[in-house]
């Protein structure tokens, strides 16, 4: 009994002491999809919209959804010019939020409603609090898989989650 315990203890000590760290590096890319929002008759390619990189932006990866930047945050990532990032996390399910969702609710609301986009209206505090409390994405990280995330713009308000367009549609 003591010999088995001693041998297991030696494996643990030497295994931990060799300095090898298990790497769980994963790469990914974040895009913004811009839809076709009307106007002249489009080609099939234009009607499908297009993706562009979500460049130079900060995001939080959390084990549980909340808006506190310190609570349940496993890591922060910043995308490069092409929207690419690397993250070192074990395989599993995570929640991704843009850094703006770590503001307190009033500052979040102020950030998205202070911009004077014509023909829009605020969705209201009730709906804004729902948007604020939800993760932008639930992501599943698995072995040898590139993480691809696509934020979807809305016509005429872009990525602003607290405004809705109420103006005329293009002819």
PDB file of C-alpha atoms in Angstrom, residues 11-97:
ATOM      1  CA  UNK A  11       5.005  10.376 -10.728  1.00  0.00           C
ATOM      2  CA  UNK A  12       3.036  13.436  -9.677  1.00  0.00           C
ATOM      3  CA  UNK A  13       6.095  15.337  -8.408  1.00  0.00           C
ATOM      4  CA  UNK A  14       8.273  14.559 -11.422  1.00  0.00           C
ATOM      5  CA  UNK A  15       5.382  14.993 -13.851  1.00  0.00           C
ATOM      6  CA  UNK A  16       4.601  18.439 -12.448  1.00  0.00           C
ATOM      7  CA  UNK A  17       8.229  19.436 -12.089  1.00  0.00           C
ATOM      8  CA  UNK A  18       9.266  18.816 -15.680  1.00  0.00           C
ATOM      9  CA  UNK A  19       7.799  22.197 -16.631  1.00  0.00           C
ATOM     10  CA  UNK A  20       5.751  20.961 -19.551  1.00  0.00           C
ATOM     11  CA  UNK A  21       2.495  22.812 -19.761  1.00  0.00           C
ATOM     12  CA  UNK A  22      -0.411  21.320 -21.641  1.00  0.00           C
ATOM     13  CA  UNK A  23      -1.252  23.710 -24.471  1.00  0.00           C
ATOM     14  CA  UNK A  24      -4.844  24.233 -25.474  1.00  0.00           C
ATOM     15  CA  UNK A  25      -4.304  26.918 -28.081  1.00  0.00           C
ATOM     16  CA  UNK A  26      -7.150  27.574 -30.427  1.00  0.00           C
ATOM     17  CA  UNK A  27      -7.375  30.126 -33.189  1.00  0.00           C
ATOM     18  CA  UNK A  28     -10.400  31.913 -34.479  1.00  0.00           C
ATOM     19  CA  UNK A  29     -11.738  34.803 -36.465  1.00  0.00           C
ATOM     20  CA  UNK A  30     -14.599  37.206 -35.830  1.00  0.00           C
ATOM     21  CA  UNK A  31     -16.546  38.733 -38.714  1.00  0.00           C
ATOM     22  CA  UNK A  32     -19.314  41.266 -39.152  1.00  0.00           C
ATOM     23  CA  UNK A  33     -21.955  40.334 -41.725  1.00  0.00           C
ATOM     24  CA  UNK A  34     -23.517  43.289 -43.527  1.00  0.00           C
ATOM     25  CA  UNK A  35     -26.821  42.369 -45.180  1.00  0.00           C
ATOM     26  CA  UNK A  36     -28.210  43.787 -48.376  1.00  0.00           C
ATOM     27  CA  UNK A  37     -30.703  46.435 -47.251  1.00  0.00           C
ATOM     28  CA  UNK A  38     -32.565  47.281 -50.416  1.00  0.00           C
ATOM     29  CA  UNK A  39     -32.292  49.668 -53.301  1.00  0.00           C
ATOM     30  CA  UNK A  40     -31.519  48.796 -56.901  1.00  0.00           C
ATOM     31  CA  UNK A  41     -32.020  45.184 -57.944  1.00  0.00           C
ATOM     32  CA  UNK A  42     -28.911  43.404 -56.669  1.00  0.00           C
ATOM     33  CA  UNK A  43     -26.811  40.662 -58.163  1.00  0.00           C
ATOM     34  CA  UNK A  44     -27.035  37.339 -56.295  1.00  0.00           C
ATOM     35  CA  UNK A  45     -23.681  38.119 -54.648  1.00  0.00           C
ATOM     36  CA  UNK A  46     -24.834  41.533 -53.418  1.00  0.00           C
ATOM     37  CA  UNK A  47     -28.179  40.208 -52.168  1.00  0.00           C
ATOM     38  CA  UNK A  48     -26.289  37.712 -49.986  1.00  0.00           C
ATOM     39  CA  UNK A  49     -24.509  40.548 -48.166  1.00  0.00           C
ATOM     40  CA  UNK A  50     -20.845  40.347 -47.248  1.00  0.00           C
ATOM     41  CA  UNK A  51     -18.551  39.637 -44.320  1.00  0.00           C
ATOM     42  CA  UNK A  52     -15.737  41.857 -43.118  1.00  0.00           C
ATOM     43  CA  UNK A  53     -13.309  41.287 -40.235  1.00  0.00           C
ATOM     44  CA  UNK A  54     -14.226  42.596 -36.786  1.00  0.00           C
ATOM     45  CA  UNK A  55     -10.859  44.334 -36.505  1.00  0.00           C
ATOM     46  CA  UNK A  56      -8.969  45.514 -33.434  1.00  0.00           C
ATOM     47  CA  UNK A  57     -11.765  44.830 -30.959  1.00  0.00           C
ATOM     48  CA  UNK A  58     -11.752  43.447 -27.429  1.00  0.00           C
ATOM     49  CA  UNK A  59     -13.902  40.588 -26.174  1.00  0.00           C
ATOM     50  CA  UNK A  60     -14.297  38.675 -22.935  1.00  0.00           C
ATOM     51  CA  UNK A  61     -14.592  34.893 -22.762  1.00  0.00           C
ATOM     52  CA  UNK A  62     -16.518  33.752 -19.699  1.00  0.00           C
ATOM     53  CA  UNK A  63     -17.467  30.475 -18.081  1.00  0.00           C
ATOM     54  CA  UNK A  64     -20.899  31.902 -17.151  1.00  0.00           C
ATOM     55  CA  UNK A  65     -22.700  34.868 -18.642  1.00  0.00           C
ATOM     56  CA  UNK A  66     -22.567  38.079 -16.639  1.00  0.00           C
ATOM     57  CA  UNK A  67     -21.541  41.666 -17.340  1.00  0.00           C
ATOM     58  CA  UNK A  68     -18.893  41.981 -14.626  1.00  0.00           C
ATOM     59  CA  UNK A  69     -15.455  42.063 -16.299  1.00  0.00           C
ATOM     60  CA  UNK A  70     -13.897  40.340 -13.256  1.00  0.00           C
ATOM     61  CA  UNK A  71     -16.522  37.671 -12.553  1.00  0.00           C
ATOM     62  CA  UNK A  72     -16.231  34.353 -14.430  1.00  0.00           C
ATOM     63  CA  UNK A  73     -13.889  35.893 -17.019  1.00  0.00           C
ATOM     64  CA  UNK A  74     -11.457  33.251 -18.194  1.00  0.00           C
ATOM     65  CA  UNK A  75      -9.593  35.416 -20.660  1.00  0.00           C
ATOM     66  CA  UNK A  76      -9.778  38.556 -22.782  1.00  0.00           C
ATOM     67  CA  UNK A  77      -8.979  38.564 -26.472  1.00  0.00           C
ATOM     68  CA  UNK A  78      -8.245  41.296 -28.975  1.00  0.00           C
ATOM     69  CA  UNK A  79      -8.698  40.742 -32.674  1.00  0.00           C
ATOM     70  CA  UNK A  80      -6.099  41.848 -35.204  1.00  0.00           C
ATOM     71  CA  UNK A  81      -6.734  43.705 -38.485  1.00  0.00           C
ATOM     72  CA  UNK A  82      -8.191  40.534 -40.019  1.00  0.00           C
ATOM     73  CA  UNK A  83     -10.403  39.758 -37.018  1.00  0.00           C
ATOM     74  CA  UNK A  84      -8.123  36.886 -35.956  1.00  0.00           C
ATOM     75  CA  UNK A  85      -7.345  35.869 -32.386  1.00  0.00           C
ATOM     76  CA  UNK A  86      -5.764  33.042 -30.406  1.00  0.00           C
ATOM     77  CA  UNK A  87      -6.990  31.712 -27.107  1.00  0.00           C
ATOM     78  CA  UNK A  88      -5.550  29.174 -24.697  1.00  0.00           C
ATOM     79  CA  UNK A  89      -8.495  27.346 -23.111  1.00  0.00           C
ATOM     80  CA  UNK A  90      -9.474  23.718 -22.632  1.00  0.00           C
ATOM     81  CA  UNK A  91     -12.143  22.321 -24.911  1.00  0.00           C
ATOM     82  CA  UNK A  92     -15.602  23.266 -23.705  1.00  0.00           C
ATOM     83  CA  UNK A  93     -18.524  25.665 -23.833  1.00  0.00           C
ATOM     84  CA  UNK A  94     -17.934  29.379 -23.229  1.00  0.00           C
ATOM     85  CA  UNK A  95     -19.698  32.723 -23.504  1.00  0.00           C
ATOM     86  CA  UNK A  96     -18.283  35.571 -25.587  1.00  0.00           C
ATOM     87  CA  UNK A  97     -19.210  39.211 -25.047  1.00  0.00           C
TER      88      UNK A  97
END
